Amino acid sequence: MSNAPLTPQRILEAAEETLRRFGPDKTTVVDVARALGVSHGSVYRHFPTKAALRDAVAQRWLEGVCAPLRPIVEDEREEAAPRLRRWLECLSTTKRRMAREDPELFTTYHKLALESRGVVDEHLETLARMVTRIVADGRARGEFAVREPEAAARAVLSATSRFHDPVHVSAWEEPGIDAEFEEVWALLLHGLATRSAPTTSGE
Amino acid sequence: MSNAPLTPQRILEAAEETLRRFGPDKTTVVDVARALGVSHGSVYRHFPTKAALRDAVAQRWLEGVCAPLRPIVEDEREEAAPRLRRWLECLSTTKRRMAREDPELFTTYHKLALESRGVVDEHLETLARMVTRIVADGRARGEFAVREPEAAARAVLSATSRFHDPVHVSAWEEPGIDAEFEEVWALLLHGLATRSAPTTSGE
């Protein structure tokens, strides 16, 4: 391993492994360097500060959340409503799977991300841009009746935070969580949709 | 003070004061009894276990959240939409005020409430019943087009958790929080409302 050239990629993998073993409070750049069999100076050549390394680790983790969402946004043949639903379900299930498979590592990454405020803000912007694109597409198709797709997209993300914001991790294994998602989705979809289907109760 | 009869009310006031000083981890029944100048046996006659006292303290705190909401629910002369909005704003501002005025005590109560799961569940049921009543009233007036007021009420509470669930306390002082509430409210109101105003895109 130590014969391979020292790339940012290899440093990030070693940092993840070290974080997994020691947790965010006890992981130092020296630990990461030791795991790679290099001097800490070699690590600093790629990541000039501990904060830079931490941000890069958080970014890599959040990219793992974003990656499966992108093909859903791109799939423009599909109508916007089912696409938005798939996107929200994918975001929720990715987070839930991560939290379920390795709760300790999930907590570690969440804590790390909270310290990388700039990285988290950029991540939230990325999510908002993806939802904005689906909503704007839905408006262009006449499916959605929203005035400002960006504001509506932010509202959709805020209104579904129970299902994807890690502060709610303890709710994700509750038995009623899927039913709750259905109820919120029904309300949001009704809120986004064009008023093309008058109900019997309408005047 | 110690000449007054020992009532549950006086014990709860002393418990709050003791919690404020020592925090939830270090507060014991003996501390509460000492603050009242009575034996811990006298406290146990009213609250047979430490858990019973903790639950009663949590309940009292949550009642402080519910009390200002009740008159809004009762005010049936007002239309359901502005009443629901007032109710949500009241819930959010009460929580925000509590968190802002005494952040440490707010954290203490939140921690305490998490340990009194049954009390919190009952509180959430109370909130859901209040919103259900406003939503059902809105349906009866022809303002809202929901099939199941209870499901819609739960969805409204879930979708607004960013503004009232204490896990989001760190977001409450963010500059964009009021604009975010407006965006979510617009989407929810559109989702609840009867489809009485057909748009030009409708068929």
mmCIF file with all atom_site columns, C-alpha atoms in Angstrom, chain A residues 145 151-152 154-156 158-159 161-163 165 167-168 174 180 183-184 187-199 201-203, chain B residues 117 145 151-152 154-156 158-159 161-163 165 167-168 180 183-184 187-199 201-203:
data_model
loop_
_atom_site.group_PDB
_atom_site.id
_atom_site.type_symbol
_atom_site.label_atom_id
_atom_site.label_alt_id
_atom_site.label_comp_id
_atom_site.label_asym_id
_atom_site.label_entity_id
_atom_site.label_seq_id
_atom_site.pdbx_PDB_ins_code
_atom_site.Cartn_x
_atom_site.Cartn_y
_atom_site.Cartn_z
_atom_site.occupancy
_atom_site.B_iso_or_equiv
_atom_site.pdbx_formal_charge
_atom_site.auth_seq_id
_atom_site.auth_comp_id
_atom_site.auth_asym_id
_atom_site.auth_atom_id
_atom_site.pdbx_PDB_model_num
ATOM 1  C CA . ALA A 1 145 ? -48.885 25.518 -10.527 1.00 0.00 ? 145 ALA A CA 1
ATOM 2  C CA . ALA A 1 151 ? -39.138 28.943 -3.234  1.00 0.00 ? 151 ALA A CA 1
ATOM 3  C CA . ALA A 1 152 ? -41.380 25.896 -3.709  1.00 0.00 ? 152 ALA A CA 1
ATOM 4  C CA . ARG A 1 154 ? -37.012 25.058 -0.575  1.00 0.00 ? 154 ARG A CA 1
ATOM 5  C CA . ALA A 1 155 ? -40.440 24.571 0.995   1.00 0.00 ? 155 ALA A CA 1
ATOM 6  C CA . VAL A 1 156 ? -40.504 20.916 -0.156  1.00 0.00 ? 156 VAL A CA 1
ATOM 7  C CA . SER A 1 158 ? -38.043 22.041 4.636   1.00 0.00 ? 158 SER A CA 1
ATOM 8  C CA . ALA A 1 159 ? -41.387 20.226 4.866   1.00 0.00 ? 159 ALA A CA 1
ATOM 9  C CA . SER A 1 161 ? -36.872 17.387 6.890   1.00 0.00 ? 161 SER A CA 1
ATOM 10 C CA . ARG A 1 162 ? -38.326 14.768 9.268   1.00 0.00 ? 162 ARG A CA 1
ATOM 11 C CA . PHE A 1 163 ? -37.302 12.163 6.659   1.00 0.00 ? 163 PHE A CA 1
ATOM 12 C CA . ASP A 1 165 ? -32.316 15.705 8.239   1.00 0.00 ? 165 ASP A CA 1
ATOM 13 C CA . VAL A 1 167 ? -31.276 15.557 13.582  1.00 0.00 ? 167 VAL A CA 1
ATOM 14 C CA . HIS A 1 168 ? -34.337 13.307 13.148  1.00 0.00 ? 168 HIS A CA 1
ATOM 15 C CA . GLU A 1 174 ? -40.357 4.409  14.159  1.00 0.00 ? 174 GLU A CA 1
ATOM 16 C CA . GLU A 1 180 ? -46.138 9.874  7.844   1.00 0.00 ? 180 GLU A CA 1
ATOM 17 C CA . GLU A 1 183 ? -49.386 11.948 4.407   1.00 0.00 ? 183 GLU A CA 1
ATOM 18 C CA . VAL A 1 184 ? -46.822 14.705 3.928   1.00 0.00 ? 184 VAL A CA 1
ATOM 19 C CA . LEU A 1 187 ? -50.299 17.312 1.095   1.00 0.00 ? 187 LEU A CA 1
ATOM 20 C CA . LEU A 1 188 ? -47.234 18.619 -0.769  1.00 0.00 ? 188 LEU A CA 1
ATOM 21 C CA . LEU A 1 189 ? -48.303 17.136 -4.089  1.00 0.00 ? 189 LEU A CA 1
ATOM 22 C CA . HIS A 1 190 ? -51.744 18.694 -3.671  1.00 0.00 ? 190 HIS A CA 1
ATOM 23 C CA . GLY A 1 191 ? -49.999 21.974 -2.871  1.00 0.00 ? 191 GLY A CA 1
ATOM 24 C CA . LEU A 1 192 ? -47.803 21.856 -5.977  1.00 0.00 ? 192 LEU A CA 1
ATOM 25 C CA . ALA A 1 193 ? -50.308 20.523 -8.481  1.00 0.00 ? 193 ALA A CA 1
ATOM 26 C CA . THR A 1 194 ? -52.256 22.602 -10.978 1.00 0.00 ? 194 THR A CA 1
ATOM 27 C CA . ARG A 1 195 ? -55.889 22.982 -9.998  1.00 0.00 ? 195 ARG A CA 1
ATOM 28 C CA . SER A 1 196 ? -57.097 21.016 -12.995 1.00 0.00 ? 196 SER A CA 1
ATOM 29 C CA . ALA A 1 197 ? -59.254 18.427 -11.256 1.00 0.00 ? 197 ALA A CA 1
ATOM 30 C CA . PRO A 1 198 ? -62.160 20.125 -9.475  1.00 0.00 ? 198 PRO A CA 1
ATOM 31 C CA . THR A 1 199 ? -63.357 18.073 -6.488  1.00 0.00 ? 199 THR A CA 1
ATOM 32 C CA . SER A 1 201 ? -66.628 19.564 -2.489  1.00 0.00 ? 201 SER A CA 1
ATOM 33 C CA . GLY A 1 202 ? -65.282 22.582 -4.421  1.00 0.00 ? 202 GLY A CA 1
ATOM 34 C CA . GLU A 1 203 ? -67.426 25.623 -5.154  1.00 0.00 ? 203 GLU A CA 1
ATOM 35 C CA . ARG B 1 117 ? -41.443 9.410  26.275  1.00 0.00 ? 117 ARG B CA 1
ATOM 36 C CA . ALA B 1 145 ? -60.629 19.870 0.602   1.00 0.00 ? 145 ALA B CA 1
ATOM 37 C CA . ALA B 1 151 ? -54.018 12.560 8.478   1.00 0.00 ? 151 ALA B CA 1
ATOM 38 C CA . ALA B 1 152 ? -53.805 16.093 7.073   1.00 0.00 ? 152 ALA B CA 1
ATOM 39 C CA . ARG B 1 154 ? -50.383 15.062 11.189  1.00 0.00 ? 154 ARG B CA 1
ATOM 40 C CA . ALA B 1 155 ? -48.882 16.026 7.834   1.00 0.00 ? 155 ALA B CA 1
ATOM 41 C CA . VAL B 1 156 ? -49.077 19.735 8.734   1.00 0.00 ? 156 VAL B CA 1
ATOM 42 C CA . SER B 1 158 ? -44.636 16.942 10.380  1.00 0.00 ? 158 SER B CA 1
ATOM 43 C CA . ALA B 1 159 ? -44.076 19.434 7.550   1.00 0.00 ? 159 ALA B CA 1
ATOM 44 C CA . SER B 1 161 ? -41.255 20.486 12.388  1.00 0.00 ? 161 SER B CA 1
ATOM 45 C CA . ARG B 1 162 ? -38.353 22.766 11.366  1.00 0.00 ? 162 ARG B CA 1
ATOM 46 C CA . PHE B 1 163 ? -40.181 25.564 13.212  1.00 0.00 ? 163 PHE B CA 1
ATOM 47 C CA . ASP B 1 165 ? -39.354 20.609 17.061  1.00 0.00 ? 165 ASP B CA 1
ATOM 48 C CA . VAL B 1 167 ? -34.111 19.235 17.579  1.00 0.00 ? 167 VAL B CA 1
ATOM 49 C CA . HIS B 1 168 ? -34.068 22.212 15.185  1.00 0.00 ? 168 HIS B CA 1
ATOM 50 C CA . GLU B 1 180 ? -38.792 29.636 5.089   1.00 0.00 ? 180 GLU B CA 1
ATOM 51 C CA . GLU B 1 183 ? -42.747 29.328 1.796   1.00 0.00 ? 183 GLU B CA 1
ATOM 52 C CA . VAL B 1 184 ? -43.806 26.186 3.672   1.00 0.00 ? 184 VAL B CA 1
ATOM 53 C CA . LEU B 1 187 ? -47.343 25.276 -0.038  1.00 0.00 ? 187 LEU B CA 1
ATOM 54 C CA . LEU B 1 188 ? -49.355 23.703 2.812   1.00 0.00 ? 188 LEU B CA 1
ATOM 55 C CA . LEU B 1 189 ? -52.250 26.143 2.459   1.00 0.00 ? 189 LEU B CA 1
ATOM 56 C CA . HIS B 1 190 ? -52.392 25.439 -1.273  1.00 0.00 ? 190 HIS B CA 1
ATOM 57 C CA . GLY B 1 191 ? -52.351 21.727 -0.423  1.00 0.00 ? 191 GLY B CA 1
ATOM 58 C CA . LEU B 1 192 ? -55.241 22.012 2.033   1.00 0.00 ? 192 LEU B CA 1
ATOM 59 C CA . ALA B 1 193 ? -57.434 24.462 0.153   1.00 0.00 ? 193 ALA B CA 1
ATOM 60 C CA . THR B 1 194 ? -60.447 23.478 -1.919  1.00 0.00 ? 194 THR B CA 1
ATOM 61 C CA . ARG B 1 195 ? -59.826 23.655 -5.621  1.00 0.00 ? 195 ARG B CA 1
ATOM 62 C CA . SER B 1 196 ? -62.345 26.429 -5.988  1.00 0.00 ? 196 SER B CA 1
ATOM 63 C CA . ALA B 1 197 ? -60.354 28.734 -8.252  1.00 0.00 ? 197 ALA B CA 1
ATOM 64 C CA . PRO B 1 198 ? -59.679 26.933 -11.536 1.00 0.00 ? 198 PRO B CA 1
ATOM 65 C CA . THR B 1 199 ? -56.521 28.268 -13.209 1.00 0.00 ? 199 THR B CA 1
ATOM 66 C CA . SER B 1 201 ? -54.142 25.748 -17.251 1.00 0.00 ? 201 SER B CA 1
ATOM 67 C CA . GLY B 1 202 ? -56.981 23.643 -15.839 1.00 0.00 ? 202 GLY B CA 1
ATOM 68 C CA . GLU B 1 203 ? -59.277 21.512 -17.997 1.00 0.00 ? 203 GLU B CA 1
#
